[in-house]
Coordinates of C-alpha atoms in Angstrom, one line a residue:
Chain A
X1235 CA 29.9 8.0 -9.8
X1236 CA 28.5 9.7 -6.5
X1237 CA 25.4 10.8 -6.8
X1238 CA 25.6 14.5 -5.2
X1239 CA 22.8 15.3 -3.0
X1240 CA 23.8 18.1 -1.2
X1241 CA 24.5 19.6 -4.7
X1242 CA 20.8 18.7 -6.3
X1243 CA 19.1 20.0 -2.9
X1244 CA 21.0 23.4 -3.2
X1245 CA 20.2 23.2 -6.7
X1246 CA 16.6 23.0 -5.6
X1247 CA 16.6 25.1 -3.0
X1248 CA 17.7 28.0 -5.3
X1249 CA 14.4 27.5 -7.0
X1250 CA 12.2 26.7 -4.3
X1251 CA 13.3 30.5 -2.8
X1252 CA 13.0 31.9 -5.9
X1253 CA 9.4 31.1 -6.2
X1254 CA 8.5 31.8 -2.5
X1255 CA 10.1 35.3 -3.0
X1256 CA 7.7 35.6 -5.7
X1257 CA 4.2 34.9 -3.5
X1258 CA 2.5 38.0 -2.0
X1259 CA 2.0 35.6 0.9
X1260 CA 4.4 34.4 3.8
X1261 CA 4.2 30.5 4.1
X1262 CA 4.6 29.0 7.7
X1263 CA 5.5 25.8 8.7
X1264 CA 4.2 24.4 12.5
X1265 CA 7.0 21.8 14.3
X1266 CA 5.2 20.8 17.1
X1267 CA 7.7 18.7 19.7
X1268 CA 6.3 16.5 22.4
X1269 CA 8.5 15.7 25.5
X1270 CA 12.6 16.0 25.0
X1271 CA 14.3 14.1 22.9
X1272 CA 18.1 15.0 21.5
X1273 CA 18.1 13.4 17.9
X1274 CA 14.5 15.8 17.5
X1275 CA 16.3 18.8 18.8
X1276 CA 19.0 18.6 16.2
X1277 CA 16.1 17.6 12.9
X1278 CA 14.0 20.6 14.1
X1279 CA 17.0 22.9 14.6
X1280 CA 17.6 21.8 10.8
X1281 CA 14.3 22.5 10.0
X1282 CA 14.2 25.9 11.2
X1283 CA 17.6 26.9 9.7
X1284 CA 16.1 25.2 6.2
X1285 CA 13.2 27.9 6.6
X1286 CA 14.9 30.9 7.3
X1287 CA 17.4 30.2 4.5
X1288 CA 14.4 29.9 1.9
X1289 CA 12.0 32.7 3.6
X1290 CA 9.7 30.7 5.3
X1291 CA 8.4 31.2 8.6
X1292 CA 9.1 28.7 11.2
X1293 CA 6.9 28.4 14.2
X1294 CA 7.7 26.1 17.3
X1295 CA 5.1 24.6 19.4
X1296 CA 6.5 23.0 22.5
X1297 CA 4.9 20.6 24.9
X1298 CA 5.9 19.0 28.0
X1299 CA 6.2 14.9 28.3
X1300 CA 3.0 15.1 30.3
X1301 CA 0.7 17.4 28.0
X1302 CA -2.9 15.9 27.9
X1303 CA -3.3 14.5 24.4
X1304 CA -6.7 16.6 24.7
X1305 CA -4.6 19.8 24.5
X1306 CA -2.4 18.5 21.7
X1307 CA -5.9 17.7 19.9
X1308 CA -7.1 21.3 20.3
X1309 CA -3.6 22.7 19.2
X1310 CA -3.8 20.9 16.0
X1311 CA -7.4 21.8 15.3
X1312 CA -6.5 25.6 15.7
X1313 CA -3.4 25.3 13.4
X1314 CA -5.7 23.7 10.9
X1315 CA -8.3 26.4 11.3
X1316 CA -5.2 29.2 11.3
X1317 CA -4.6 30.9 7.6
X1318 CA -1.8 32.0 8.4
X1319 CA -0.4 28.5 9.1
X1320 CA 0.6 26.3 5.6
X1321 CA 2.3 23.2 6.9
X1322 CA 1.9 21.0 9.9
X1323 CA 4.5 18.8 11.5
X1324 CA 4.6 16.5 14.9
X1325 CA 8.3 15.6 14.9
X1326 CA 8.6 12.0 15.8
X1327 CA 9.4 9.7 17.8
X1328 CA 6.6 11.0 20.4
X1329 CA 6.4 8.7 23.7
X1330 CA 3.3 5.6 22.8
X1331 CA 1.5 6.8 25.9
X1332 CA 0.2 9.0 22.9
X1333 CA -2.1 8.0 20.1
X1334 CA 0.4 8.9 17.7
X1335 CA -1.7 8.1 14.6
X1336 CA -4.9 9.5 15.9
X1337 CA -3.1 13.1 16.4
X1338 CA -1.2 12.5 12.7
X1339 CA -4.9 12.5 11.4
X1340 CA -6.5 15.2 13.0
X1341 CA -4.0 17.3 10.8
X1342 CA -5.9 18.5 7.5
X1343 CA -4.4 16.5 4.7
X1344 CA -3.5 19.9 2.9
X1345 CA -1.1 20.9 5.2
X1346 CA 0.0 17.4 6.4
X1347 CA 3.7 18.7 4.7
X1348 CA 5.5 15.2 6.4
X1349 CA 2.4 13.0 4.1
X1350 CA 1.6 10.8 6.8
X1351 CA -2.5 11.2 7.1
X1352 CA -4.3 8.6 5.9
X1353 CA -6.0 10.3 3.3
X1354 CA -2.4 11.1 2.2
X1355 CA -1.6 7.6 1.8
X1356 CA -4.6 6.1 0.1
X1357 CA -3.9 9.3 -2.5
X1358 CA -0.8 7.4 -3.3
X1359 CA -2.1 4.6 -3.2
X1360 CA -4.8 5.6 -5.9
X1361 CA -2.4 7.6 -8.1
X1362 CA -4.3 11.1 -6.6
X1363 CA -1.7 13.6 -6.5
X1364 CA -2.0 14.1 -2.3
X1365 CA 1.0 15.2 -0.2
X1366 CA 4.1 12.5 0.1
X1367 CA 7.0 12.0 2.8
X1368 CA 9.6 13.6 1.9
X1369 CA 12.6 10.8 2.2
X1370 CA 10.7 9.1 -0.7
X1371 CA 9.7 12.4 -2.9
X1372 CA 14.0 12.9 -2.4
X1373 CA 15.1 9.8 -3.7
X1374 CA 12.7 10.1 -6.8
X1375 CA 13.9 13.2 -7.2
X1376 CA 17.7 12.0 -6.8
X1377 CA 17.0 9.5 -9.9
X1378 CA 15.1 11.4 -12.0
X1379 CA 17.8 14.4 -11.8
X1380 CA 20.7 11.6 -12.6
X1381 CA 18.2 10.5 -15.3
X1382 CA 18.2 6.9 -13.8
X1383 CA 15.2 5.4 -15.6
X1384 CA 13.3 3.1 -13.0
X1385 CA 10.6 1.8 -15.9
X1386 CA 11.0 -2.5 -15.5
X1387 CA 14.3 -2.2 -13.1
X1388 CA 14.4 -4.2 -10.7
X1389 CA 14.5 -2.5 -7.6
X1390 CA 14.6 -4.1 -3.6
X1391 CA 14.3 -1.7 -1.2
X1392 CA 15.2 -2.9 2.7
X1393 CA 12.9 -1.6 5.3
X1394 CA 9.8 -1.8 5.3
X1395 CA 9.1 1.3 7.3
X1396 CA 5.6 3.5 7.0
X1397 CA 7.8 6.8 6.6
X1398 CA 9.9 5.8 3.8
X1399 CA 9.6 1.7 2.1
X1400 CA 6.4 1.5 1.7
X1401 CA 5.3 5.1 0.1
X1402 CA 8.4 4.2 -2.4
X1403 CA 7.0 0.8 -3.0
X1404 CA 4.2 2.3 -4.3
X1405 CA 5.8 5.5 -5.7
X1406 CA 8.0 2.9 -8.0
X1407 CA 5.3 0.6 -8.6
X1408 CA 3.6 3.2 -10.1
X1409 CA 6.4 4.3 -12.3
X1410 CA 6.5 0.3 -13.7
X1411 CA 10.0 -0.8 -11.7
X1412 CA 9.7 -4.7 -10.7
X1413 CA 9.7 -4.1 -7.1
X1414 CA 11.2 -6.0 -4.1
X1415 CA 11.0 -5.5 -0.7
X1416 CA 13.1 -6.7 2.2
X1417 CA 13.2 -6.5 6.0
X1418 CA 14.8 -7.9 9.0
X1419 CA 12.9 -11.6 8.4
X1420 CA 14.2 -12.0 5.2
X1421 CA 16.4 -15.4 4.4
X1422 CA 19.5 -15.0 2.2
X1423 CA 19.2 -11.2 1.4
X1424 CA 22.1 -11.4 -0.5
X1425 CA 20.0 -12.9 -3.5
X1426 CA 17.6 -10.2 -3.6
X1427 CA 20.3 -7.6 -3.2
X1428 CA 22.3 -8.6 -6.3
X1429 CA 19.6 -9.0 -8.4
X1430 CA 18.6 -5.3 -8.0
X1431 CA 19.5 -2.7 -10.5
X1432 CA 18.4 -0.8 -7.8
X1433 CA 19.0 -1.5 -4.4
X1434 CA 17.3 1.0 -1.5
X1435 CA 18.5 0.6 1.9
X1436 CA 16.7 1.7 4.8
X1437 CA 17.7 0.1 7.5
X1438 CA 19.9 2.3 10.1
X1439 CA 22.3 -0.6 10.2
X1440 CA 25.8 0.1 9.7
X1441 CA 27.0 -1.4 6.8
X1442 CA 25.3 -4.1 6.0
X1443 CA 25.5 -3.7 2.7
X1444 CA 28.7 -5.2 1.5
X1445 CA 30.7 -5.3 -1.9
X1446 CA 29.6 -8.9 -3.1
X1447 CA 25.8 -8.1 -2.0
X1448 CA 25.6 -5.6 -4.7
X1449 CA 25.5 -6.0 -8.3
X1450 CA 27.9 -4.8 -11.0
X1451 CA 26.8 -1.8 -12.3
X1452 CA 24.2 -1.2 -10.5
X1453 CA 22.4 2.0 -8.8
X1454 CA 22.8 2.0 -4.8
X1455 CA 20.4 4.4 -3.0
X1456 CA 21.8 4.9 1.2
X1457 CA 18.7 5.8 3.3
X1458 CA 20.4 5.0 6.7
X1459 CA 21.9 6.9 9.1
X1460 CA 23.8 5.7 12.2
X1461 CA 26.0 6.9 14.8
X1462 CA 28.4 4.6 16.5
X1463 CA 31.3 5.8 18.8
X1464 CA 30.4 9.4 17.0
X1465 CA 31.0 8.2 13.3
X1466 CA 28.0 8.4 10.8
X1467 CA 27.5 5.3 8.8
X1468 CA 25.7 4.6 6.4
X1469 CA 23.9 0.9 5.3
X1470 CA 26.2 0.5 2.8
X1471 CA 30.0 -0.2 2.8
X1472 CA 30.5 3.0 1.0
X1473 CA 34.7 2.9 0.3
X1474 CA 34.3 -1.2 -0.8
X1475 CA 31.4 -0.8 -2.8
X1476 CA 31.7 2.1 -4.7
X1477 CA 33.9 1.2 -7.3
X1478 CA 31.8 -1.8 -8.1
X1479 CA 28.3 0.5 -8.9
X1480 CA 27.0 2.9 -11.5
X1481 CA 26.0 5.3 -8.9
X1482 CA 26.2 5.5 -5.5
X1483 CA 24.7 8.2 -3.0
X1484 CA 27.3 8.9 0.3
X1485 CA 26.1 9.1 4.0
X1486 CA 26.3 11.9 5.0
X1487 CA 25.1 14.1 1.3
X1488 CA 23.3 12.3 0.1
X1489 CA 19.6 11.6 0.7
X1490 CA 20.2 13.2 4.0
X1491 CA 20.0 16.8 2.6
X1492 CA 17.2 15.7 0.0
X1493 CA 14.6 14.8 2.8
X1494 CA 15.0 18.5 4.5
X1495 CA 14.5 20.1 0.9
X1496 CA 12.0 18.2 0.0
X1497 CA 10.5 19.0 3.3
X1498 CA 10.7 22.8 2.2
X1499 CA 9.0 21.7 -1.6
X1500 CA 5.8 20.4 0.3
X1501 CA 5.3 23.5 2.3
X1502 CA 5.3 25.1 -1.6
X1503 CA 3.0 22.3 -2.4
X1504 CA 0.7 22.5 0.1
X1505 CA 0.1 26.7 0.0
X1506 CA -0.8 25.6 -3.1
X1507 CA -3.6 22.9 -2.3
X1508 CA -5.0 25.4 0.0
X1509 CA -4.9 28.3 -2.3
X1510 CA -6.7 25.9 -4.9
X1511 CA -9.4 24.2 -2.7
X1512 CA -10.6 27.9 -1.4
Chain B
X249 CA 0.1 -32.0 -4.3
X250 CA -2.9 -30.5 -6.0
X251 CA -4.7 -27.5 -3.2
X252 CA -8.2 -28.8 -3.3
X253 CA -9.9 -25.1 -3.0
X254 CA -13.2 -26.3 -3.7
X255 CA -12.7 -28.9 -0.6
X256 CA -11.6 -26.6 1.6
X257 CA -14.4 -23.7 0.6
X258 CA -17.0 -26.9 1.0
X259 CA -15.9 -27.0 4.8
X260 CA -15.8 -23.2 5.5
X261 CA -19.1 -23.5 3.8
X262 CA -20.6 -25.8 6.7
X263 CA -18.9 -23.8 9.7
X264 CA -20.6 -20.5 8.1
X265 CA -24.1 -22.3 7.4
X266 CA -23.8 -23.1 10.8
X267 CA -22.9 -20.0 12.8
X268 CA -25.6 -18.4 10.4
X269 CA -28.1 -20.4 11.7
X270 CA -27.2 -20.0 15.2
X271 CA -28.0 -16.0 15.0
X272 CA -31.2 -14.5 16.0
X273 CA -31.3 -12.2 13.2
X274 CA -31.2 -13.0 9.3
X275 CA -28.2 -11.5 7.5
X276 CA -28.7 -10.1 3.9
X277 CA -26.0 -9.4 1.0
X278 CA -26.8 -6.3 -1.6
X279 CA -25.7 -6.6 -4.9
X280 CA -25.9 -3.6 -6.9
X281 CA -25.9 -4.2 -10.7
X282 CA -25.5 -1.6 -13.1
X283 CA -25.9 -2.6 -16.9
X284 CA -25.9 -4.9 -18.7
X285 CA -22.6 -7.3 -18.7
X286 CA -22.5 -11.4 -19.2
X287 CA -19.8 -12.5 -17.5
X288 CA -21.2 -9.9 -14.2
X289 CA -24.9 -11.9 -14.9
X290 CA -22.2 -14.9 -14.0
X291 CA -20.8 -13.8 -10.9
X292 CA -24.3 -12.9 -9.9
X293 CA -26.0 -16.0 -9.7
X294 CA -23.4 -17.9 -8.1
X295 CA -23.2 -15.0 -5.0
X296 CA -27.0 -15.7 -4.9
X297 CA -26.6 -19.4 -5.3
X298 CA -24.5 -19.3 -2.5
X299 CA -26.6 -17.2 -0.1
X300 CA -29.8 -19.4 -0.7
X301 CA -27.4 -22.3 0.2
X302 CA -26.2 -20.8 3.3
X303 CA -29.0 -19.0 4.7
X304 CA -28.1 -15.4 3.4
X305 CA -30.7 -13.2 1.7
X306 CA -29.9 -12.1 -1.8
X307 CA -31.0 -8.9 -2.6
X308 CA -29.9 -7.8 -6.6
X309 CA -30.8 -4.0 -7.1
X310 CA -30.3 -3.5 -10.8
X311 CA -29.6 -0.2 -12.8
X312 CA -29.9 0.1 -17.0
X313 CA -27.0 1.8 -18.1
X314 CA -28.5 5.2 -18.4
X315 CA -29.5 5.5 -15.0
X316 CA -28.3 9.3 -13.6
X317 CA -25.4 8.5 -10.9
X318 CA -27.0 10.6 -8.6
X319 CA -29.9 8.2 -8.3
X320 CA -27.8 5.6 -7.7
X321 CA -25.7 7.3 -4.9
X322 CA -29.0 7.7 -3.2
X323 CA -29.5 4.1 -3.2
X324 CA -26.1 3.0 -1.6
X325 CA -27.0 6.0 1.2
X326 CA -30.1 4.2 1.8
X327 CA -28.3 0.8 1.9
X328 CA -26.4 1.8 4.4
X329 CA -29.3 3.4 6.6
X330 CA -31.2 0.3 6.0
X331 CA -30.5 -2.2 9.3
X332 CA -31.9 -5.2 7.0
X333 CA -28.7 -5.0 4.7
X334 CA -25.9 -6.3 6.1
X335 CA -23.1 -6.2 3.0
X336 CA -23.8 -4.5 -0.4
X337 CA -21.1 -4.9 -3.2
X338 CA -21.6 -3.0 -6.7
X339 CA -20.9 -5.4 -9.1
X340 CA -17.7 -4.5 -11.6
X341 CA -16.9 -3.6 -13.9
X342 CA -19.1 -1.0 -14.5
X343 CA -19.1 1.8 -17.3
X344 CA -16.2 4.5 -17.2
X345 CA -18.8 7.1 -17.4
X346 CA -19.8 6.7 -13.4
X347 CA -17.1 7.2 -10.8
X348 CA -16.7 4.1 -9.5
X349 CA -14.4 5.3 -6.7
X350 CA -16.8 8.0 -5.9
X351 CA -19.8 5.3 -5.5
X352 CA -17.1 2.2 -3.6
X353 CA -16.7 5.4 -1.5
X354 CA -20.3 6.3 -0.6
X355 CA -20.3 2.7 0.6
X356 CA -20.4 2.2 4.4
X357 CA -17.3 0.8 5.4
X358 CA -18.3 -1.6 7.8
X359 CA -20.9 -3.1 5.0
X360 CA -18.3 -2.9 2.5
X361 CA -18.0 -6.6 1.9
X362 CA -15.6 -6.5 -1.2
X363 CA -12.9 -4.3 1.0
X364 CA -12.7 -1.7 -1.8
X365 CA -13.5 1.7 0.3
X366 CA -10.1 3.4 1.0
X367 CA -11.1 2.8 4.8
X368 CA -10.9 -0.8 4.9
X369 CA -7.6 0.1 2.1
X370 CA -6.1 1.8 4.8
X371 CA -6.9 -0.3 7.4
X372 CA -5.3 -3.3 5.9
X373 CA -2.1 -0.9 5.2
X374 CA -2.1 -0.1 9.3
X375 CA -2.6 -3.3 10.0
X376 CA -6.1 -2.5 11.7
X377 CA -9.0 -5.3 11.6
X378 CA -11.3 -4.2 8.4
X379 CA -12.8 -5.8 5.6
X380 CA -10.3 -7.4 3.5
X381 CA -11.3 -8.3 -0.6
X382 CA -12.1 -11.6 -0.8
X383 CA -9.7 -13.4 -3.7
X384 CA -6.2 -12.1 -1.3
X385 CA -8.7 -13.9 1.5
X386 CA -9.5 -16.8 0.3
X387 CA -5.4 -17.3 -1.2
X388 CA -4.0 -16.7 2.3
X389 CA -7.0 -19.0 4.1
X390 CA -5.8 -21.6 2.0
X391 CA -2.1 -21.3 2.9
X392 CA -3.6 -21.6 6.3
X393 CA -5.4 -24.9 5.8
X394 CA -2.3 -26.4 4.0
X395 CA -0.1 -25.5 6.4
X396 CA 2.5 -23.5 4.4
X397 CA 4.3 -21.2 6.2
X398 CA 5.4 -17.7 4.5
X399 CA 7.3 -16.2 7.1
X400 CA 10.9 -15.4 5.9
X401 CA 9.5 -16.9 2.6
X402 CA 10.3 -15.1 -1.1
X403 CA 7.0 -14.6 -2.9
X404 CA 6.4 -13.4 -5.9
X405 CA 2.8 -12.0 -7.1
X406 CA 2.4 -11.4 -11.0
X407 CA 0.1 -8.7 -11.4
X408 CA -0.7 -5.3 -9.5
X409 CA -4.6 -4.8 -9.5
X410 CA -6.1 -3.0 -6.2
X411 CA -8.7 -6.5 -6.2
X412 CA -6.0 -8.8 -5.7
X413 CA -2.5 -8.3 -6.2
X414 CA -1.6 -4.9 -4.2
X415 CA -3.8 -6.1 -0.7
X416 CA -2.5 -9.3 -0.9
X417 CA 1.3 -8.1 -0.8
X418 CA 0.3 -5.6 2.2
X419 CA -1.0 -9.2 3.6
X420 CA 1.7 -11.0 3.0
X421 CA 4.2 -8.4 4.2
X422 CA 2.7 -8.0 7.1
X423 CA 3.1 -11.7 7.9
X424 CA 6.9 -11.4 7.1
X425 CA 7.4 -12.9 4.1
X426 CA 9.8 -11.1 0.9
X427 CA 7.2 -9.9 -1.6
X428 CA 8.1 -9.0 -5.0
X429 CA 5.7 -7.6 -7.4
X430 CA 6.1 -8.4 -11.2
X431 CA 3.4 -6.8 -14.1
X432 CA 3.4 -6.6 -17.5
X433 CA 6.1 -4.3 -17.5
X434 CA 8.6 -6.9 -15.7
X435 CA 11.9 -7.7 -17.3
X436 CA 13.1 -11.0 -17.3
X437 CA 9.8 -12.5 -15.6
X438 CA 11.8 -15.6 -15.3
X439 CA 14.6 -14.8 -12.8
X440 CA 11.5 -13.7 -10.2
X441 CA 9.6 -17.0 -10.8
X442 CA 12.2 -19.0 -10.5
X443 CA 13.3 -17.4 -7.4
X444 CA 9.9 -17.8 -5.8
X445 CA 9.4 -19.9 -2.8
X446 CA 5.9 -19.2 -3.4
X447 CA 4.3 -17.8 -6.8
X448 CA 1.1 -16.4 -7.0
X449 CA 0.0 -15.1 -10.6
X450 CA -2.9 -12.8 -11.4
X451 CA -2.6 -11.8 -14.6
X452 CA -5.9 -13.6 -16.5
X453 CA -3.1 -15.0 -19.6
X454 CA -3.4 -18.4 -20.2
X455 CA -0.6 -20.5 -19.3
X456 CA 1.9 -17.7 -19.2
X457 CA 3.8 -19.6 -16.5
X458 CA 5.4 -22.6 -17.8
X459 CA 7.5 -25.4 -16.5
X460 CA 11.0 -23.8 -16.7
X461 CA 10.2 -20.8 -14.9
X462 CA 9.6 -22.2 -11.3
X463 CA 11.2 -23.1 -8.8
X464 CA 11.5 -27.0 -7.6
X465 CA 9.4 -27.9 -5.0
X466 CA 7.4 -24.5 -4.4
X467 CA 4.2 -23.2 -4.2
X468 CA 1.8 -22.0 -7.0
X469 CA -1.2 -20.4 -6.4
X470 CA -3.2 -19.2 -9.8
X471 CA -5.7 -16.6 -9.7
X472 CA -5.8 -16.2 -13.6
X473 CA -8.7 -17.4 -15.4
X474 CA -9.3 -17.2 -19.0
X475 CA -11.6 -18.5 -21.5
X476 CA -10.3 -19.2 -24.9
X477 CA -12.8 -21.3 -27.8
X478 CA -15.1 -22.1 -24.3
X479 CA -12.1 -23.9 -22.7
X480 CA -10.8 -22.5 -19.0
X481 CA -7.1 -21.8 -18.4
X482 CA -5.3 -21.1 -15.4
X483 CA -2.1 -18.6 -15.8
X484 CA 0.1 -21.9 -15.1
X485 CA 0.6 -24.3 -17.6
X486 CA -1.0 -26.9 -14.6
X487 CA -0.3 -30.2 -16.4
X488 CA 2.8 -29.3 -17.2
X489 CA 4.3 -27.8 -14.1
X490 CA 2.4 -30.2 -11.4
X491 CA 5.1 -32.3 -11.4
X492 CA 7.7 -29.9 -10.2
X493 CA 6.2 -27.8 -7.8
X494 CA 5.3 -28.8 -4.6
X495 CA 1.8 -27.3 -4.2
X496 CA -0.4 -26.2 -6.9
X497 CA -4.0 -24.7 -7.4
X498 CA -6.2 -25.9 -9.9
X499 CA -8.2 -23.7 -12.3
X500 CA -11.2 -24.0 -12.1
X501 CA -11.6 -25.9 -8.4
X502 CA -8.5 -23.7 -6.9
X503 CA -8.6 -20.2 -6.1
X504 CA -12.0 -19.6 -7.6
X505 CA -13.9 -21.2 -5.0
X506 CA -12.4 -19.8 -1.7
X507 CA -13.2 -16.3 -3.3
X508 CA -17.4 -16.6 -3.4
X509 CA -16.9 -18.7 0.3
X510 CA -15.1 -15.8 1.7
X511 CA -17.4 -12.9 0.4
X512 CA -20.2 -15.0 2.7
X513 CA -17.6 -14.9 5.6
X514 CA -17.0 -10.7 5.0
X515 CA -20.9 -10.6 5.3
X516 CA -20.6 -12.7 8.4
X517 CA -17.9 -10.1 9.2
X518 CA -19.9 -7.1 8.7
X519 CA -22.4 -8.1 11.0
X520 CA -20.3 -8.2 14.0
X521 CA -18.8 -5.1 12.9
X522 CA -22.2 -3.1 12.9
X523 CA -23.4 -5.0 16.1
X524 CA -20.2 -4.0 18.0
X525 CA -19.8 -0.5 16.6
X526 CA -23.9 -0.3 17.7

């Protein structure tokens, strides 16, 4: 069975602009891009589109390549400082010539709507209900809307990855699955792979996944996304393996439109941090 | 082969005595006991055991189990103004009536010699140079000294407390090695021990690892200690699985050693953390 992503996030979305329509307030959520890059272009186009379908305002802040990280500083500190502003974003990748993590931090945790401060993190990391990336809040979402039970499953997830692995390590850890995880300097993947009633894959490589990787049955979870001669792939071998799984979620519509709705559900979430910590 | 912990904890012991002496100023360790609790009164005199015997000054600040949590939240503020106390650790467990997190918290981090304060957490989790907790320490330290390699390696850790088991996967992730976390809510326990290159159980129930669940010619590092009619027991069956296994840790005279060694090397730690960041 394919698990239907695009489905569940319209399904979502419904109620997410719902309850918006419902606030006396307008919510606004802050992309800020640094330099040009064309993969960025097309997420914060997305972005935008995503808010103006659900009623939220969307607010652009561009700077050029050669911005003093000074001025990016004093941006973010006004946008925390702003009322009228409820979510915070620096899209990424931004060049390393910046302190990426030191500008990530200098966003207040309530309105850090991507979940990558550090006080966001150790929040997961002590069971605190703080703000969480969104690819990971999507796939929990994913299983707990196909009622897949994740309670002493064995799950490997491959990547290893700040923005998604390791927030779901935890996320299912928390929830009791057994948990694996894998990466690029793992030996014989294939044994970790087919023992999973879960496998997660996050890698970005085509295909990797293949039909005798996987195991009868069992729940396959397609984080990657690549492009190669202008075909998406997946990480998984989706026409071979399909027929061999329980559930399987498709590249594209999949997790892909999960992450961007989920995105939307953390702008909710943090208006209301910020409406309780006042 | 039998991992000699107390051995190699003997000869960190010497090198620490050593660069101890060699300093101008005299270091001191705070412990911080509050209640009353027999198996704590333990673990305190051998940390003060061990200072005396290495040129460390033990300083036990104790709190009866009424005392208002204000009062000692003032103490820990002055611990960490004071430029005589080099490490304080509260002693756990403590009653459920104080938050504990709170006080870790107030802790400063570069005197947190037990590596509990979500800094140093988050620090281990960006791979940044903090204090680490000393068990997950004193388990990698001795993979150092015996020469076992865990790149590319499957490990398995049995247990997921904050102390040990969840810093010590962050650890051993970070050095590349597959890291699967069992618990108590694991299915088929088995079919991850026996896939382990290198076990590591934490769980504190005697002998739950037997001979048929590991892998020839691995690894097994046990952190579990139990006392049941006065007698010790490791988590692994020892006698039993010896044999099979290529490395093993004794309990006691395994694990349990390295532990109270490397607390003296986090003070030693702290030290040049709060002369640097002077």
């Amino acid at each position: 069975m394919i698990i239907n992503g695009k489905e569940v996030a319209l399904r979502i979305s419904n109620k997410i602009k719902k309850e918006i329509k419902s606030l006396n307030e307008k919510l606004t959520l802050c992309v800020i891009e640094i330099g040009e890059n064309e993969a960025s272009k097309i997420y914060i186009n997305q972005k935008e589109k995503k808010c103006n379908e659900l009623g939220i305002n969307f607010k652009l802040i561009k700077f050029n390549e050669n911005e003093l990280e000074s001025n990016i500083e004093k941006e973010i500190i006004n946008l925390n400082r702003d009322s009228n502003i409820t979510g915070i974003i620096i899209q990424l990748p931004v060049s390393n010539k910046y302190n990426i993590n030191k500008l990530i931090n200098l966003i207040d945790p309530n309105k850090d709507v991507d979940g990558l401060t550090d006080e966001n993190k150790i929040k997961l990391l002590n069971e605190e209900k703080g703000l969480i990336p969104c690819t990971p809040l999507g796939i929990i979402e994913l299983l707990k809307v196909y009622n897949i039970k994740v309670k002493g499953k064995s799950i490997s997830i491959i990547g290893r990855s700040d923005l998604v692995s390791k927030p779901l390590f935890h996320m299912l850890l928390n929830m009791d699955a057994t948990v694996t995880m894998c990466h690029s300097k793992t030996k014989n993947l294939k044994s970790f792979t087919k023992n999973a009633d879960i496998l997660i894959s996050a890698t970005g490589k085509p295909h990797i996944i293949k039909k005798d990787m996987v195991k009868d049955n069992s729940i396959i979870i397609d984080v990657g996304i690549s492009r190669v001669n202008n075909i998406l792939y997946g990480d998984v071998d989706f026409n071979n393996v399909k027929d061999k799984v329980k559930y399987i979620t498709p590249v594209p519509g999949g997790v892909g439109p999960m992450t961007i709705i989920m995105l939307m559900k953390n702008v909710l979430e943090a208006y209301k941090k910020q409406k309780n910590s006042k």
